[in-house]
Short mmCIF file of C-alpha atoms in Angstrom, two decimals:
data_model
loop_
_atom_site.label_atom_id
_atom_site.label_comp_id
_atom_site.label_asym_id
_atom_site.label_seq_id
_atom_site.Cartn_x
_atom_site.Cartn_y
_atom_site.Cartn_z
CA MET A 53 0.00 0.00 0.00
CA LYS A 54 1.05 3.63 -0.42
CA LEU A 55 1.86 5.15 2.95
CA SER A 56 3.27 8.36 4.38
CA GLY A 57 3.75 10.08 7.68
CA TRP A 58 1.52 12.86 8.98
CA GLY A 59 3.02 15.36 6.55
CA ASN A 60 1.83 13.27 3.58
CA PHE A 61 5.43 13.48 2.34
CA PRO A 62 7.28 11.42 1.29
CA VAL A 63 4.97 8.63 0.09
CA HIS A 64 6.32 5.06 -0.24
CA ASP A 65 4.94 1.73 -1.38
CA VAL A 66 5.23 -0.45 1.71
CA ALA A 67 4.34 -3.97 2.75
CA MET A 68 2.14 -3.55 5.82
CA GLN A 69 1.71 -6.07 8.63
CA THR A 70 -0.76 -5.65 11.50
CA PRO A 71 -0.03 -8.07 14.36
CA ARG A 72 -2.64 -8.59 17.07
CA VAL A 73 -0.51 -10.45 19.61
CA VAL A 74 3.13 -10.29 20.71
CA ASP A 75 4.07 -13.59 19.05
CA GLU A 76 3.17 -12.12 15.67
CA VAL A 77 5.51 -9.18 16.34
CA VAL A 78 8.35 -11.57 17.17
CA SER A 79 7.74 -13.36 13.87
CA SER A 80 7.99 -10.03 12.07
CA VAL A 81 11.37 -9.36 13.67
CA HIS A 82 12.73 -12.68 12.46
CA ALA A 83 11.87 -11.58 8.91
CA GLN A 84 14.39 -8.72 9.33
CA ASP A 85 14.52 -5.33 7.61
CA MET A 86 11.44 -3.77 9.23
CA ILE A 87 10.24 -0.87 11.32
CA ALA A 88 7.38 -0.54 13.78
CA ARG A 89 4.71 2.12 13.19
CA GLY A 90 2.23 3.57 15.63
CA ASN A 91 -0.64 5.83 14.59
CA GLY A 92 1.33 7.55 11.83
CA ARG A 93 1.88 10.89 13.58
CA ALA A 94 5.61 11.15 12.90
CA TYR A 95 5.73 13.75 10.16
CA GLY A 96 8.19 12.21 7.71
CA ASP A 97 9.53 8.73 6.93
CA SER A 98 10.72 7.51 10.34
CA ALA A 99 7.89 4.92 10.56
CA LEU A 100 8.08 3.65 6.97
CA ASN A 101 9.94 0.67 5.57
CA THR A 102 9.19 -0.52 2.04
CA HIS A 103 10.09 -4.11 2.92
CA ALA A 104 8.06 -4.43 6.14
CA THR A 105 6.16 -1.77 8.09
CA VAL A 106 4.61 -3.28 11.22
CA ASN A 107 1.46 -1.48 12.31
CA MET A 108 1.35 -1.72 16.11
CA CYS A 109 -2.16 -0.31 16.52
CA GLY A 110 -3.52 -3.86 16.80
CA LEU A 111 -1.76 -4.23 20.17
CA ASN A 112 -4.01 -1.73 21.93
CA ARG A 113 -5.08 -3.28 25.21
CA PHE A 114 -4.90 -1.88 28.73
CA ILE A 115 -3.21 -4.36 31.06
CA ALA A 116 -3.24 -2.96 34.60
CA PHE A 117 -3.58 0.22 36.66
CA ASP A 118 -2.32 0.87 40.18
CA ALA A 119 -4.50 3.56 41.75
CA ASP A 120 -2.02 4.04 44.61
CA THR A 121 0.97 4.90 42.41
CA GLY A 122 -0.78 6.05 39.24
CA VAL A 123 1.15 3.54 37.12
CA LEU A 124 -0.71 2.38 34.01
CA THR A 125 0.51 -0.66 32.08
CA ALA A 126 -0.68 -0.96 28.49
CA GLU A 127 0.31 -2.34 25.12
CA ALA A 128 2.35 -0.07 22.89
CA GLY A 129 -0.45 0.47 20.37
CA VAL A 130 -2.75 2.16 22.89
CA ILE A 131 -3.61 5.70 21.78
CA LEU A 132 -2.90 8.50 24.26
CA GLY A 133 -6.42 9.87 23.77
CA ASP A 134 -7.84 6.56 24.98
CA VAL A 135 -5.67 6.80 28.10
CA ILE A 136 -7.06 10.26 28.82
CA ALA A 137 -10.65 9.18 28.13
CA ALA A 138 -10.31 6.26 30.56
CA MET A 139 -8.23 7.87 33.29
CA LEU A 140 -9.16 11.57 33.47
CA PRO A 141 -12.65 10.87 34.90
CA ARG A 142 -10.82 8.92 37.64
CA GLY A 143 -8.55 11.90 38.40
CA TRP A 144 -5.41 11.06 36.40
CA PHE A 145 -3.70 12.82 33.49
CA PRO A 146 -0.42 12.22 31.57
CA TRP A 147 2.67 13.83 33.04
CA VAL A 148 3.95 14.55 29.53
CA THR A 149 1.92 15.01 26.37
CA PRO A 150 2.83 16.20 22.88
CA GLY A 151 0.59 18.52 20.84
CA THR A 152 -1.68 15.69 19.70
CA LYS A 153 -3.39 12.93 21.64
CA PHE A 154 -3.60 10.70 18.56
CA VAL A 155 -0.21 9.09 19.23
CA THR A 156 0.55 5.63 20.56
CA LEU A 157 2.43 4.95 23.76
CA GLY A 158 5.11 3.12 21.80
CA GLY A 159 5.51 6.10 19.50
CA MET A 160 5.82 8.39 22.51
CA VAL A 161 8.73 6.30 23.77
CA ALA A 162 10.36 6.05 20.33
CA ALA A 163 10.28 9.84 19.85
CA ASP A 164 10.77 10.60 23.57
CA VAL A 165 8.07 13.23 23.16
CA HIS A 166 8.21 16.47 25.07
CA GLY A 167 5.41 18.82 25.98
CA LYS A 168 4.70 22.29 27.25
CA ASN A 169 6.20 21.37 30.64
CA HIS A 170 9.65 20.18 29.53
CA HIS A 171 11.32 23.18 31.18
CA GLY A 172 10.16 21.92 34.58
CA PHE A 173 9.57 18.18 34.21
CA GLY A 174 11.47 16.82 31.22
CA SER A 175 10.52 14.48 28.42
CA PHE A 176 8.36 11.35 28.34
CA ARG A 177 11.20 9.14 29.64
CA HIS A 178 10.78 10.73 33.08
CA CYS A 179 7.34 9.18 33.60
CA VAL A 180 8.07 5.74 32.08
CA GLU A 181 8.77 3.05 34.67
CA TRP A 182 9.65 0.33 32.16
CA PHE A 183 8.87 -1.04 28.74
CA ASP A 184 9.16 -4.43 27.06
CA LEU A 185 11.23 -4.45 23.87
CA CYS A 186 11.56 -7.13 21.19
CA ASP A 187 15.21 -7.01 20.14
CA ALA A 188 16.95 -8.04 16.92
CA LYS A 189 17.10 -11.69 18.00
CA GLY A 190 13.39 -11.85 18.71
CA ASP A 191 13.93 -11.86 22.49
CA VAL A 192 11.59 -9.80 24.65
CA ARG A 193 13.55 -7.74 27.17
CA ARG A 194 12.21 -5.76 30.12
CA CYS A 195 13.95 -2.35 30.10
CA SER A 196 14.00 0.05 33.03
CA ARG A 197 16.44 2.22 34.95
CA THR A 198 17.73 -0.87 36.74
CA GLN A 199 17.17 -3.63 34.17
CA ASN A 200 18.77 -3.40 30.71
CA ALA A 201 19.39 0.23 31.63
CA ASP A 202 21.53 1.07 28.58
CA LEU A 203 18.85 -0.20 26.22
CA PHE A 204 16.25 1.72 28.21
CA ASP A 205 18.20 4.95 27.73
CA TRP A 206 19.04 4.49 24.04
CA THR A 207 15.50 3.58 23.03
CA PHE A 208 14.10 7.00 23.95
CA GLY A 209 14.44 9.16 20.86
CA ALA A 210 15.79 6.31 18.68
CA MET A 211 12.66 6.22 16.48
CA GLY A 212 12.24 2.44 16.73
CA LEU A 213 15.79 1.57 15.69
CA THR A 214 16.63 -0.40 18.86
CA GLY A 215 13.67 -2.77 18.62
CA VAL A 216 9.90 -3.03 18.78
CA ILE A 217 8.28 -1.59 21.88
CA LEU A 218 5.57 -4.00 23.06
CA ARG A 219 4.29 -2.77 26.43
CA VAL A 220 4.77 0.41 28.44
CA ALA A 221 4.33 1.17 32.14
CA LEU A 222 3.93 4.89 32.71
CA ARG A 223 3.11 7.06 35.69
CA LEU A 224 0.14 9.42 35.49
CA ARG A 225 -0.29 12.55 37.57
CA PRO A 226 -3.26 13.12 39.90
CA VAL A 227 -5.48 16.07 38.96
CA GLU A 228 -8.66 17.40 40.51
CA THR A 229 -10.21 18.34 37.16
CA GLY A 230 -9.36 18.19 33.47
CA TRP A 231 -9.58 21.95 33.15
CA ILE A 232 -6.66 24.31 32.65
CA ARG A 233 -6.23 27.81 34.03
CA GLN A 234 -4.77 29.51 30.98
CA ARG A 235 -3.14 32.92 30.94
CA THR A 236 -2.39 34.53 27.57
CA ILE A 237 0.22 37.30 27.31
CA ALA A 238 0.99 39.21 24.11
CA ALA A 239 4.67 39.80 23.39
CA SER A 240 5.68 42.56 20.98
CA ASP A 241 8.78 40.87 19.59
CA LEU A 242 11.15 37.91 19.94
CA GLY A 243 13.15 39.38 22.81
CA ALA A 244 9.97 40.09 24.73
CA VAL A 245 8.60 36.57 24.45
CA MET A 246 11.92 34.97 25.42
CA ALA A 247 12.05 37.24 28.48
CA LEU A 248 8.49 36.22 29.36
CA PHE A 249 9.47 32.54 29.27
CA GLU A 250 12.16 33.30 31.85
CA THR A 251 9.89 35.49 33.98
CA HIS A 252 7.28 32.70 34.10
CA ALA A 253 9.70 29.77 34.42
CA ALA A 254 7.71 28.53 37.43
CA ALA A 255 4.59 27.99 35.31
CA THR A 256 3.73 24.32 34.88
CA TYR A 257 3.03 24.71 31.17
CA SER A 258 4.15 27.33 28.68
CA VAL A 259 4.07 27.64 24.89
CA ALA A 260 4.13 30.51 22.44
CA TRP A 261 2.61 30.97 19.00
CA ILE A 262 4.81 33.18 16.81
CA ASP A 263 3.83 35.32 13.84
CA CYS A 264 6.69 34.18 11.63
CA LEU A 265 5.91 36.64 8.83
CA ALA A 266 6.18 39.73 11.03
CA THR A 267 9.23 41.86 10.26
CA GLY A 268 11.07 44.92 11.56
CA LYS A 269 10.17 45.95 15.09
CA ASP A 270 7.44 43.26 15.12
CA LEU A 271 9.82 40.39 14.35
CA GLY A 272 8.87 37.44 16.54
CA ARG A 273 5.71 38.97 17.99
CA SER A 274 3.99 36.22 19.89
CA LEU A 275 1.22 35.02 22.14
CA LEU A 276 2.52 33.21 25.22
CA MET A 277 0.05 30.77 26.77
CA LEU A 278 0.74 29.67 30.34
CA GLY A 279 -1.19 26.83 31.93
CA GLU A 280 -1.94 25.28 35.32
CA HIS A 281 -4.24 22.40 36.23
CA ALA A 282 -7.34 24.00 37.70
CA SER A 283 -8.44 22.82 41.12
CA ALA A 284 -11.98 21.73 41.86
CA TYR A 285 -12.43 24.88 43.96
CA GLU A 286 -11.72 27.27 41.09
CA THR A 287 -13.63 25.27 38.45
CA PRO A 288 -17.39 25.93 38.14
CA ALA A 289 -19.59 22.92 38.88
CA ARG A 290 -20.95 22.81 35.33
CA LEU A 291 -17.39 22.40 34.02
CA ARG A 292 -16.47 19.75 36.60
CA ALA A 293 -19.49 17.75 35.41
CA LYS A 294 -18.15 17.81 31.85
CA THR A 295 -14.88 16.29 33.06
CA ALA A 296 -16.80 13.44 34.64
CA THR A 297 -18.87 12.70 31.55
CA MET A 298 -16.01 13.29 29.07
CA ARG A 299 -18.28 14.88 26.49
CA GLN A 300 -16.45 15.13 23.20
CA LYS A 301 -16.37 18.33 21.18
CA ARG A 302 -17.84 18.35 17.74
CA ARG A 303 -14.86 18.15 15.41
CA LEU A 304 -14.39 19.72 12.01
CA ARG A 305 -13.19 17.54 9.17
CA VAL A 306 -10.96 18.76 6.36
CA PRO A 307 -12.03 17.49 2.89
CA ALA A 308 -9.82 14.84 1.31
CA LEU A 309 -8.59 17.18 -1.41
CA LEU A 310 -7.83 20.88 -1.14
CA PRO A 311 -6.10 23.21 -3.59
CA GLY A 312 -2.34 23.14 -3.11
CA GLY A 313 -2.09 26.94 -3.07
CA LEU A 314 -4.64 27.49 -0.30
CA LEU A 315 -1.86 28.43 2.12
CA ASN A 316 0.24 31.12 0.51
CA ARG A 317 2.07 34.25 1.54
CA LEU A 318 -1.07 36.39 1.46
CA THR A 319 -3.42 34.02 3.29
CA VAL A 320 -0.86 33.14 5.99
CA ARG A 321 0.09 36.78 6.50
CA ALA A 322 -3.58 37.74 6.87
CA PHE A 323 -4.26 34.85 9.25
CA ASN A 324 -1.20 35.58 11.40
CA ALA A 325 -1.97 39.29 11.71
CA ALA A 326 -5.61 38.62 12.60
CA TYR A 327 -4.72 35.88 15.09
CA TYR A 328 -2.17 38.08 16.87
CA ARG A 329 -4.64 40.98 17.13
CA TRP A 330 -7.34 38.63 18.43
CA GLY A 331 -4.98 37.08 20.97
CA ALA A 332 -3.65 40.43 22.17
CA HIS A 333 -7.19 41.78 22.55
CA ASN A 334 -8.28 38.71 24.53
CA ALA A 335 -5.16 38.42 26.68
CA GLY A 336 -5.70 37.50 30.30
CA SER A 337 -6.75 34.47 32.34
CA ARG A 338 -9.59 32.04 31.77
CA ILE A 339 -10.52 28.41 32.36
CA VAL A 340 -10.23 26.25 29.23
CA ASP A 341 -10.69 22.54 28.63
CA TRP A 342 -7.76 20.17 28.28
CA ASP A 343 -8.33 19.66 24.56
CA SER A 344 -8.23 23.38 23.80
CA TYR A 345 -4.98 23.90 25.70
CA PHE A 346 -3.02 20.77 24.80
CA TYR A 347 -4.55 19.63 21.50
CA PRO A 348 -6.09 22.57 19.60
CA LEU A 349 -5.44 21.06 16.15
CA ASP A 350 -6.98 17.72 17.11
CA ALA A 351 -10.34 19.49 16.81
CA ILE A 352 -9.77 19.58 13.02
CA LEU A 353 -9.67 16.01 11.76
CA GLY A 354 -7.31 15.62 8.84
CA TRP A 355 -5.86 19.12 9.24
CA ASN A 356 -2.72 17.90 7.46
CA ARG A 357 -4.72 17.97 4.21
CA ILE A 358 -4.87 21.77 4.13
CA TYR A 359 -1.44 21.80 2.47
CA GLY A 360 -2.73 20.02 -0.63
CA ARG A 361 -1.71 16.83 -2.42
CA LYS A 362 2.04 17.42 -2.23
CA GLY A 363 1.94 17.45 1.57
CA PHE A 364 3.97 19.49 4.02
CA THR A 365 7.12 19.28 6.05
CA GLN A 366 7.92 20.55 9.51
CA PHE A 367 11.22 22.12 10.43
CA GLN A 368 11.93 21.78 14.15
CA CYS A 369 15.21 22.66 15.78
CA VAL A 370 16.42 23.32 19.30
CA LEU A 371 19.05 25.97 20.06
CA PRO A 372 21.05 26.22 23.30
CA GLU A 373 20.38 29.13 25.61
CA THR A 374 23.59 30.95 24.77
CA SER A 375 22.86 31.28 21.07
CA ALA A 376 19.07 30.94 20.96
CA HIS A 377 18.10 34.59 20.51
CA ASP A 378 20.51 35.27 17.66
CA GLY A 379 19.69 31.97 15.94
CA LEU A 380 15.93 32.33 16.24
CA GLU A 381 16.11 35.90 14.97
CA LYS A 382 18.00 34.75 11.87
CA ILE A 383 15.56 31.86 11.27
CA LEU A 384 12.55 34.17 11.52
CA LYS A 385 14.15 36.77 9.25
CA GLN A 386 15.00 34.14 6.65
CA THR A 387 11.47 32.70 6.81
CA ALA A 388 9.86 36.12 6.41
CA LEU A 389 12.25 37.01 3.58
CA ALA A 390 11.31 33.83 1.72
CA GLY A 391 7.62 34.64 2.19
CA MET A 392 7.03 31.05 3.26
CA GLY A 393 5.46 31.78 6.61
CA SER A 394 3.75 29.08 8.59
CA PHE A 395 0.40 29.59 10.29
CA LEU A 396 1.59 26.99 12.81
CA ALA A 397 4.78 28.37 14.38
CA VAL A 398 5.43 27.19 17.93
CA LEU A 399 8.15 28.21 20.39
CA LYS A 400 8.81 26.35 23.64
CA ARG A 401 11.35 26.66 26.43
CA LEU A 402 13.17 23.37 27.10
CA GLY A 403 14.96 22.39 30.28
CA PRO A 404 17.88 20.03 30.96
CA GLN A 405 17.57 16.60 29.33
CA ASP A 406 18.78 13.16 30.40
CA GLY A 407 19.32 10.31 27.98
CA PRO A 408 21.94 9.69 25.31
CA PHE A 409 19.85 10.28 22.17
CA SER A 410 16.78 12.39 22.98
CA PHE A 411 16.10 15.52 20.95
CA PRO A 412 15.76 18.21 23.67
CA MET A 413 18.55 20.29 25.11
CA GLU A 414 18.33 23.23 27.49
CA GLY A 415 17.27 26.18 25.37
CA PHE A 416 14.47 26.99 22.95
CA THR A 417 12.78 24.87 20.29
CA LEU A 418 11.00 26.33 17.27
CA ALA A 419 8.68 24.37 14.94
CA LEU A 420 7.54 25.66 11.54
CA ASP A 421 5.28 23.98 8.95
CA PHE A 422 5.75 24.54 5.21
CA PRO A 423 4.01 23.11 2.12
CA VAL A 424 6.29 20.83 0.11
CA SER A 425 7.88 22.60 -2.87
CA PRO A 426 11.34 23.25 -4.33
CA ALA A 427 11.28 26.66 -2.62
CA THR A 428 10.61 24.96 0.72
CA THR A 429 13.58 22.66 0.21
CA ARG A 430 15.84 25.64 -0.44
CA LEU A 431 14.51 27.48 2.62
CA ILE A 432 14.97 24.48 4.91
CA LYS A 433 18.60 24.13 3.81
CA LYS A 434 19.15 27.75 4.86
CA LEU A 435 17.41 27.18 8.20
CA GLU A 436 19.52 24.07 8.79
CA ALA A 437 22.67 26.10 8.15
CA ILE A 438 21.59 28.71 10.70
CA THR A 439 20.85 25.95 13.22
CA LEU A 440 24.29 24.41 12.72
CA GLU A 441 25.94 27.83 13.05
CA HIS A 442 24.26 28.21 16.45
CA HIS A 443 25.04 24.68 17.70
CA GLY A 444 21.49 23.39 17.52
CA ARG A 445 20.04 20.05 16.48
CA PHE A 446 16.94 18.63 14.79
CA TYR A 447 13.95 16.50 15.82
CA LEU A 448 13.87 13.16 14.00
CA ALA A 449 10.14 12.76 14.62
CA LYS A 450 9.50 15.79 12.40
CA ASP A 451 12.26 15.34 9.81
CA SER A 452 11.65 14.47 6.15
CA HIS A 453 14.44 16.39 4.38
CA MET A 454 17.68 16.25 6.34
CA SER A 455 20.84 14.76 4.88
CA ALA A 456 23.19 12.36 6.64
CA GLU A 457 25.90 15.03 6.57
CA THR A 458 23.66 17.63 8.23
CA LEU A 459 22.64 15.18 10.95
CA ARG A 460 26.25 14.37 11.79
CA ALA A 461 27.22 18.04 11.77
CA SER A 462 24.43 18.79 14.24
CA ASP A 463 24.77 15.85 16.62
CA ASP A 464 28.06 14.34 17.80
CA ARG A 465 26.14 11.49 19.47
CA ILE A 466 25.57 9.75 16.12
CA ALA A 467 28.81 7.75 16.29
CA ASP A 468 27.88 6.29 19.67
CA PHE A 469 24.34 5.61 18.45
CA THR A 470 25.46 3.68 15.38
CA ALA A 471 28.03 1.77 17.46
CA MET A 472 25.26 0.80 19.87
CA ARG A 473 23.11 -0.37 16.95
CA ASP A 474 25.96 -2.52 15.65
CA GLN A 475 26.58 -3.99 19.09
CA LEU A 476 22.90 -4.95 19.40
CA ALA A 477 22.93 -6.44 15.87
CA SER A 478 19.94 -4.22 15.13
CA THR A 479 21.39 -2.29 12.17
CA ALA A 480 20.22 -4.80 9.55
CA VAL A 481 16.96 -5.65 11.32
CA PHE A 482 15.36 -2.34 12.31
CA ARG A 483 15.47 0.12 9.45
CA SER A 484 13.24 2.93 8.28
CA GLU A 485 13.32 5.00 5.13
CA GLN A 486 14.59 7.79 7.37
CA SER A 487 17.41 5.68 8.82
CA LYS A 488 18.48 4.72 5.30
CA ARG A 489 18.49 8.37 4.22
CA LEU A 490 20.42 9.46 7.32
CA LYS A 491 22.71 6.40 7.31
CA ILE A 492 22.09 5.51 10.95
#
């Protein structure tokens, strides 16, 4: 079948397998040259293998929950949204969540996802107690901080290249409600929003939307959205009742086909200007639901189709604190100059990061979406060069363009990663179209 990641680019003809039990996964490993795939929310080709792509969504069962510790054990194909639907009415919520709830637990481990609270809590690895991994020999190994600890560490962020994740035990956090006390602050430029991140470093959650087509004195103007879990006391009774019943919002659905030029310089510029004015006018504090704060785009089913048939690519880098302002300023200037602005431009503050191969580092991460085109390819090469100049690195879960040379120039951990893969005999067994392109 023809298959792609969430960006609908690139598209490959793949042989798909959908196991329903662990033994079928082990059989797939013995066939060699394969990669596991969750719900297809990695943007590029990290979950594609033309020879064998193993769809893990068939292993989607809850196994156990300990109400004293908040530890949930589930198969790797369980969708995060199903965890929230089952556990939030009981007073539990994920410690770490990415910007979509339509990801699998196994995919969250493979990408070591980070959320709006990385600056204070860290990435997904910090709430995972253990996982079971099928290695290159077909053996199932329990991996934790005390058992197969090296494999535990290397698997986070490795995009499935150490083995197939079968089961995950993760800790959830207790919450009184599912509602979020959100405070929105308008920032006039890049320096202002970066200063606001520092001023509000104690906030549990923080994320900024950036108008990436603004120029001059408005360069980097942003809306910073802070968040805290609302207590039962400060949440009106009518809202608490909605948490208990888990009523779902009515979702919009994007048509299967849209014109490729729908998002262009004029439409994105108009949208960004209007959105900034609206956000600045409505700045302040209010109670919002968990979906609106954490997963705003999940309300639009198939939103990836708005970029047209050719698809889109996301550029996401992280820059260290010392060079972040200068690097981000150059990236935003180059983006505005190219007229390729993204309506989805997200800035987050990241904290210190453990683990030998995870994406985050202490500093700032910027994510930009662009429709696929030759002009986009040229722009991304320029943005990559700026990132390298400022000692940053790139997120494999979002990558669809990077070269092997650029990866190695950005990340001196690659040699140790490939040596680990060779030592585990996984290099020939677990391969994705991305790993082939990047030679890892």
